[in-house]
Amino acid sequence: MAAPEGVDSATWAALLRWSMKQTNTGGTEDSTAPPSQMSKEDRDWLEAVMKDGIVDSVKRAGEIIDKLKEECVIPCRDKVVLSSDQVDDLLAVMDELQDICEQIDFAMSLVQIGGLPPLLEMCHPASCVADDLKASALGVIATVAQNNPYTQNALMNLNALPLILSLVTSGSTRTEVRLKALHATSCSVRNFETLENMFFSGNYLDVSHFTEEGVYVDTQLKRSEVCENGPQLIGTLLGASDIKLQRKAAFLLGALISPDNLEPEKLNGYYVACIAPLAAILTPMSSCIPEGSRGHGLDVDLREICLRTLLTFGNKGKTGEMLEAHGQVFSESKASAIARSTTGDDVENAQAEVQLWNSLFATR
């Protein structure tokens, strides 16, 4: 018996077998009675339940992509600004698409149904698409790219990296969009050698960013709209005024320098661009620093990520250079952590920080 339209055939077959067994045995496991033919009434009922209760994820994702094209991408090409109600409606289906994309092995399906080009077009910095929709589109791109070489290769062929980076570097872009763009950058380049190399060197600037047929090209990105290379971008973001941007930048840096086979050129490039802002973040904690001020001092999570990144540099032979340039600051920070590790409300965090400082100094 064929599966109803829109119902996964494997799921249909499994449920059909179970239903026949229940019909035949009354739900007991020990019956040896032969299977009986399901009645037409039962089949009709089961088919109706399946149609109502099971959604073909690929088909539904395609419907959502078509809706985004028709109600967002195409109107915005003509500079039509969507109403708040229209934006809310599209955000609801974007949430649904995000849920679908979080399913295992769905990333390839989204690429195959042509989902990436319209999502990238929604993110274009020259587009009048609402920031909330841009952020949602970037979130979907990040989800399907993370640890997925098939999607990362598709993004590379579309040369999406400079477009996404332009949203990270733009000072006029809302912080929420910059954060999503940085996350999408991280998911796109990590563990994919070609894109990691492009990010490090900045060679993506020499390629037209939209080449696939059917993708709307508004304007070419200017060199000034994208940072020169990845190390400079991360170094700049580590010195940003927003703690969340600093955290994500520090996390990305730590991930990029962690491979055992990292080339010395890359290690040195990231070190030179990022060591000064890392040291600035790790200035001694002080009660006079207001919470939320540049992330320095009181943001425990940021300090831990940065310290672990320093430890990675140290384990790769950079401890001597670090101590020569920033040894006094590091020693003062360690002393501050030791003082806080014995009394006060921050004892546990301070003790953990002392252990990280000890590990760093031990790499000399």
Short mmCIF file of C-alpha atoms in Angstrom, two decimals, residues 102-362:
data_model
loop_
_atom_site.label_atom_id
_atom_site.label_comp_id
_atom_site.label_asym_id
_atom_site.label_seq_id
_atom_site.Cartn_x
_atom_site.Cartn_y
_atom_site.Cartn_z
CA GLU A 102 18.06 21.42 13.29
CA GLN A 103 17.06 17.89 12.32
CA ILE A 104 19.93 15.52 11.67
CA ASP A 105 21.04 15.29 8.02
CA PHE A 106 18.71 18.02 6.77
CA ALA A 107 21.44 20.48 5.73
CA MET A 108 22.06 18.72 2.42
CA SER A 109 18.35 18.82 1.63
CA LEU A 110 18.15 22.58 2.12
CA VAL A 111 21.05 23.08 -0.27
CA GLN A 112 19.54 20.73 -2.83
CA ILE A 113 16.17 22.50 -2.89
CA GLY A 114 17.91 25.82 -3.52
CA GLY A 115 17.43 27.28 -0.05
CA LEU A 116 20.77 29.08 0.33
CA PRO A 117 20.56 31.75 -2.43
CA PRO A 118 17.32 33.39 -1.21
CA LEU A 119 18.53 33.27 2.41
CA LEU A 120 21.79 34.96 1.39
CA GLU A 121 19.93 37.55 -0.64
CA MET A 122 17.86 38.40 2.41
CA CYS A 123 21.12 39.13 4.24
CA HIS A 124 22.59 41.46 1.65
CA PRO A 125 23.71 44.70 3.36
CA ALA A 126 22.08 46.79 0.63
CA SER A 127 18.74 45.03 1.08
CA CYS A 128 15.78 46.67 2.79
CA VAL A 129 14.91 43.36 4.50
CA ALA A 130 14.09 43.91 8.18
CA ASP A 131 16.97 43.26 10.56
CA ASP A 132 15.02 40.61 12.44
CA LEU A 133 14.57 38.65 9.22
CA LYS A 134 18.25 39.06 8.35
CA ALA A 135 19.17 37.69 11.77
CA SER A 136 16.83 34.72 11.32
CA ALA A 137 18.24 33.95 7.87
CA LEU A 138 21.78 34.07 9.25
CA GLY A 139 20.75 31.72 12.05
CA VAL A 140 19.49 29.15 9.54
CA ILE A 141 22.67 29.49 7.46
CA ALA A 142 24.78 28.92 10.58
CA THR A 143 22.78 25.84 11.55
CA VAL A 144 23.11 24.10 8.19
CA ALA A 145 26.78 25.05 7.80
CA GLN A 146 28.07 23.90 11.17
CA ASN A 147 30.28 20.81 10.77
CA ASN A 148 28.72 20.13 7.37
CA PRO A 149 31.23 20.13 4.49
CA TYR A 150 28.48 19.79 1.88
CA THR A 151 26.85 23.06 2.94
CA GLN A 152 30.19 24.77 3.51
CA ASN A 153 31.22 23.87 -0.03
CA ALA A 154 27.93 25.26 -1.36
CA LEU A 155 28.51 28.52 0.53
CA MET A 156 32.03 28.68 -0.89
CA ASN A 157 30.70 28.24 -4.44
CA LEU A 158 28.26 31.08 -3.81
CA ASN A 159 31.14 33.07 -2.31
CA ALA A 160 28.89 33.92 0.61
CA LEU A 161 31.72 34.68 3.02
CA PRO A 162 32.35 38.33 2.06
CA LEU A 163 28.62 39.06 2.20
CA ILE A 164 28.29 37.59 5.68
CA LEU A 165 31.47 39.33 6.85
CA SER A 166 30.21 42.68 5.61
CA LEU A 167 27.41 42.40 8.17
CA VAL A 168 29.93 41.64 10.92
CA THR A 169 32.12 44.63 10.14
CA SER A 170 29.41 47.21 9.48
CA GLY A 171 29.19 49.67 12.34
CA SER A 172 25.67 50.66 11.25
CA THR A 173 24.32 47.11 11.52
CA ARG A 174 22.35 46.17 14.63
CA THR A 175 24.34 44.18 17.17
CA GLU A 176 21.93 41.24 16.96
CA VAL A 177 22.58 40.94 13.22
CA ARG A 178 26.34 41.29 13.71
CA LEU A 179 26.28 38.49 16.29
CA LYS A 180 24.32 36.19 13.99
CA ALA A 181 26.65 37.04 11.11
CA LEU A 182 29.71 36.29 13.24
CA HIS A 183 28.16 32.98 14.28
CA ALA A 184 27.43 32.16 10.62
CA THR A 185 31.02 33.04 9.76
CA SER A 186 32.31 30.75 12.49
CA CYS A 187 30.11 27.83 11.37
CA SER A 188 31.05 28.37 7.72
CA VAL A 189 34.83 28.41 8.06
CA ARG A 190 35.65 26.09 10.96
CA ASN A 191 36.82 22.60 9.96
CA PHE A 192 36.62 23.47 6.25
CA GLU A 193 40.15 24.11 5.07
CA THR A 194 39.44 26.13 1.95
CA LEU A 195 37.16 28.62 3.69
CA GLU A 196 39.50 28.79 6.70
CA ASN A 197 42.31 29.74 4.33
CA MET A 198 40.14 32.33 2.59
CA PHE A 199 39.13 33.80 5.93
CA PHE A 200 42.72 33.97 7.12
CA SER A 201 44.11 35.56 3.96
CA GLY A 202 41.21 37.69 2.78
CA ASN A 203 41.42 36.26 -0.73
CA TYR A 204 37.62 36.19 -0.99
CA LEU A 205 37.79 39.90 -1.81
CA ASP A 206 38.91 39.06 -5.34
CA VAL A 207 35.82 37.03 -6.24
CA SER A 208 32.33 38.15 -7.22
CA HIS A 209 30.15 37.05 -4.35
CA PHE A 210 27.08 35.89 -6.26
CA THR A 211 27.58 33.67 -9.29
CA GLU A 212 24.76 31.12 -9.28
CA GLU A 213 21.91 31.70 -11.70
CA GLY A 214 18.80 33.09 -10.10
CA VAL A 215 20.55 34.98 -7.33
CA TYR A 216 19.85 38.69 -7.41
CA VAL A 217 22.93 40.90 -7.34
CA ASP A 218 22.31 44.42 -6.10
CA THR A 219 25.81 45.86 -5.76
CA GLN A 220 29.29 44.47 -5.52
CA LEU A 221 30.77 44.72 -2.05
CA LYS A 222 33.54 47.27 -1.89
CA ARG A 223 36.88 46.33 -0.39
CA SER A 224 36.28 48.84 2.42
CA GLU A 225 33.08 47.00 3.39
CA VAL A 226 34.94 43.82 4.34
CA CYS A 227 37.90 43.58 6.68
CA GLU A 228 41.31 42.85 5.19
CA ASN A 229 41.57 39.38 6.73
CA GLY A 230 40.29 37.13 9.50
CA PRO A 231 42.96 37.85 12.14
CA GLN A 232 42.36 41.60 11.83
CA LEU A 233 38.61 41.09 12.11
CA ILE A 234 38.91 39.02 15.28
CA GLY A 235 41.40 41.46 16.78
CA THR A 236 39.01 44.34 16.11
CA LEU A 237 36.05 42.50 17.60
CA LEU A 238 38.02 41.60 20.74
CA GLY A 239 38.28 45.33 21.32
CA ALA A 240 34.59 45.98 20.64
CA SER A 241 32.31 47.65 23.15
CA ASP A 242 29.81 44.78 23.15
CA ILE A 243 30.61 41.84 25.44
CA LYS A 244 28.70 39.32 23.31
CA LEU A 245 30.74 40.22 20.24
CA GLN A 246 33.92 39.87 22.27
CA ARG A 247 32.88 36.44 23.53
CA LYS A 248 32.05 35.10 20.07
CA ALA A 249 35.26 36.54 18.63
CA ALA A 250 37.33 34.96 21.40
CA PHE A 251 35.58 31.61 20.92
CA LEU A 252 36.23 31.68 17.16
CA LEU A 253 39.88 32.57 17.73
CA GLY A 254 40.33 29.69 20.15
CA ALA A 255 38.74 27.26 17.69
CA LEU A 256 40.86 28.43 14.75
CA ILE A 257 44.19 28.13 16.56
CA SER A 258 43.45 24.82 18.28
CA PRO A 259 44.29 22.25 15.54
CA ASP A 260 47.49 20.32 16.21
CA ASN A 261 48.58 20.76 12.60
CA LEU A 262 48.04 24.53 12.46
CA GLU A 263 50.56 26.15 10.13
CA PRO A 264 53.09 28.48 11.83
CA GLU A 265 52.05 31.30 9.48
CA LYS A 266 48.46 31.14 10.71
CA LEU A 267 49.47 30.82 14.36
CA ASN A 268 51.68 33.88 14.08
CA GLY A 269 49.08 35.83 12.11
CA TYR A 270 46.37 35.31 14.71
CA TYR A 271 48.83 35.94 17.54
CA VAL A 272 50.08 39.27 16.18
CA ALA A 273 46.57 40.57 15.47
CA CYS A 274 44.94 39.39 18.71
CA ILE A 275 47.42 39.31 21.59
CA ALA A 276 47.07 42.99 22.51
CA PRO A 277 43.25 43.00 22.76
CA LEU A 278 43.36 39.69 24.65
CA ALA A 279 45.77 41.23 27.17
CA ALA A 280 43.53 44.29 27.49
CA ILE A 281 40.52 42.12 28.32
CA LEU A 282 42.54 40.29 30.98
CA THR A 283 43.57 43.35 32.98
CA PRO A 284 43.25 42.74 36.75
CA MET A 285 39.68 42.61 37.99
CA SER A 286 38.62 45.64 39.95
CA SER A 287 35.46 46.46 41.85
CA CYS A 288 35.57 49.96 40.43
CA ILE A 289 34.93 48.69 36.89
CA PRO A 290 31.20 48.99 36.17
CA GLU A 291 29.54 45.76 35.07
CA GLY A 292 29.19 45.60 31.32
CA SER A 293 32.05 48.02 30.67
CA ARG A 294 33.84 46.65 27.56
CA GLY A 295 33.64 43.20 29.09
CA HIS A 296 36.85 43.87 31.01
CA GLY A 297 37.13 42.76 34.59
CA LEU A 298 33.77 41.45 35.59
CA ASP A 299 32.73 39.24 32.67
CA VAL A 300 33.84 35.85 33.96
CA ASP A 301 32.92 33.91 30.82
CA LEU A 302 34.85 36.26 28.57
CA ARG A 303 37.91 36.12 30.80
CA GLU A 304 37.84 32.33 30.84
CA ILE A 305 37.58 32.05 27.05
CA CYS A 306 40.43 34.54 26.61
CA LEU A 307 42.61 32.80 29.19
CA ARG A 308 42.08 29.45 27.53
CA THR A 309 43.01 31.03 24.21
CA LEU A 310 46.21 32.39 25.74
CA LEU A 311 46.91 28.90 27.07
CA THR A 312 46.52 27.50 23.55
CA PHE A 313 49.01 30.08 22.25
CA GLY A 314 51.31 29.11 25.12
CA ASN A 315 51.09 25.42 24.36
CA LYS A 316 52.10 26.23 20.80
CA GLY A 317 55.27 28.02 21.86
CA LYS A 318 54.16 31.64 22.27
CA THR A 319 54.54 31.96 26.06
CA GLY A 320 57.91 33.71 25.90
CA GLU A 321 56.63 36.36 23.51
CA MET A 322 53.49 36.88 25.58
CA LEU A 323 55.35 37.32 28.85
CA GLU A 324 57.91 39.63 27.30
CA ALA A 325 55.20 41.96 26.00
CA HIS A 326 52.47 41.54 28.64
CA GLY A 327 54.08 39.73 31.57
CA GLN A 328 53.42 42.51 34.07
CA VAL A 329 49.71 42.65 33.27
CA PHE A 330 49.43 38.86 33.46
CA SER A 331 51.26 38.72 36.79
CA GLU A 332 49.03 41.41 38.26
CA SER A 333 45.93 39.61 36.99
CA LYS A 334 47.10 36.35 38.54
CA ALA A 335 47.77 38.09 41.85
CA SER A 336 44.30 39.63 41.74
CA ALA A 337 42.76 36.22 41.13
CA ILE A 338 44.71 34.72 44.04
CA ALA A 339 43.47 37.49 46.34
CA ARG A 340 39.85 36.86 45.28
CA SER A 341 40.17 33.10 45.61
CA THR A 342 40.15 33.12 49.41
CA THR A 343 37.23 35.36 50.30
CA GLY A 344 34.24 37.14 48.82
CA ASP A 345 31.43 36.19 46.47
CA ASP A 346 33.67 35.20 43.58
CA VAL A 347 35.82 32.52 45.23
CA GLU A 348 34.94 29.65 42.90
CA ASN A 349 35.48 31.64 39.70
CA ALA A 350 38.68 33.12 41.07
CA GLN A 351 40.06 29.69 41.96
CA ALA A 352 39.35 28.47 38.44
CA GLU A 353 41.10 31.54 37.03
CA VAL A 354 44.16 30.91 39.24
CA GLN A 355 44.41 27.39 37.84
CA LEU A 356 44.37 28.73 34.29
CA TRP A 357 47.05 31.32 35.09
CA ASN A 358 49.18 28.62 36.68
CA SER A 359 48.79 26.46 33.58
CA LEU A 360 49.78 29.36 31.35
CA PHE A 361 52.90 30.24 33.31
CA ALA A 362 53.84 26.55 33.40
#
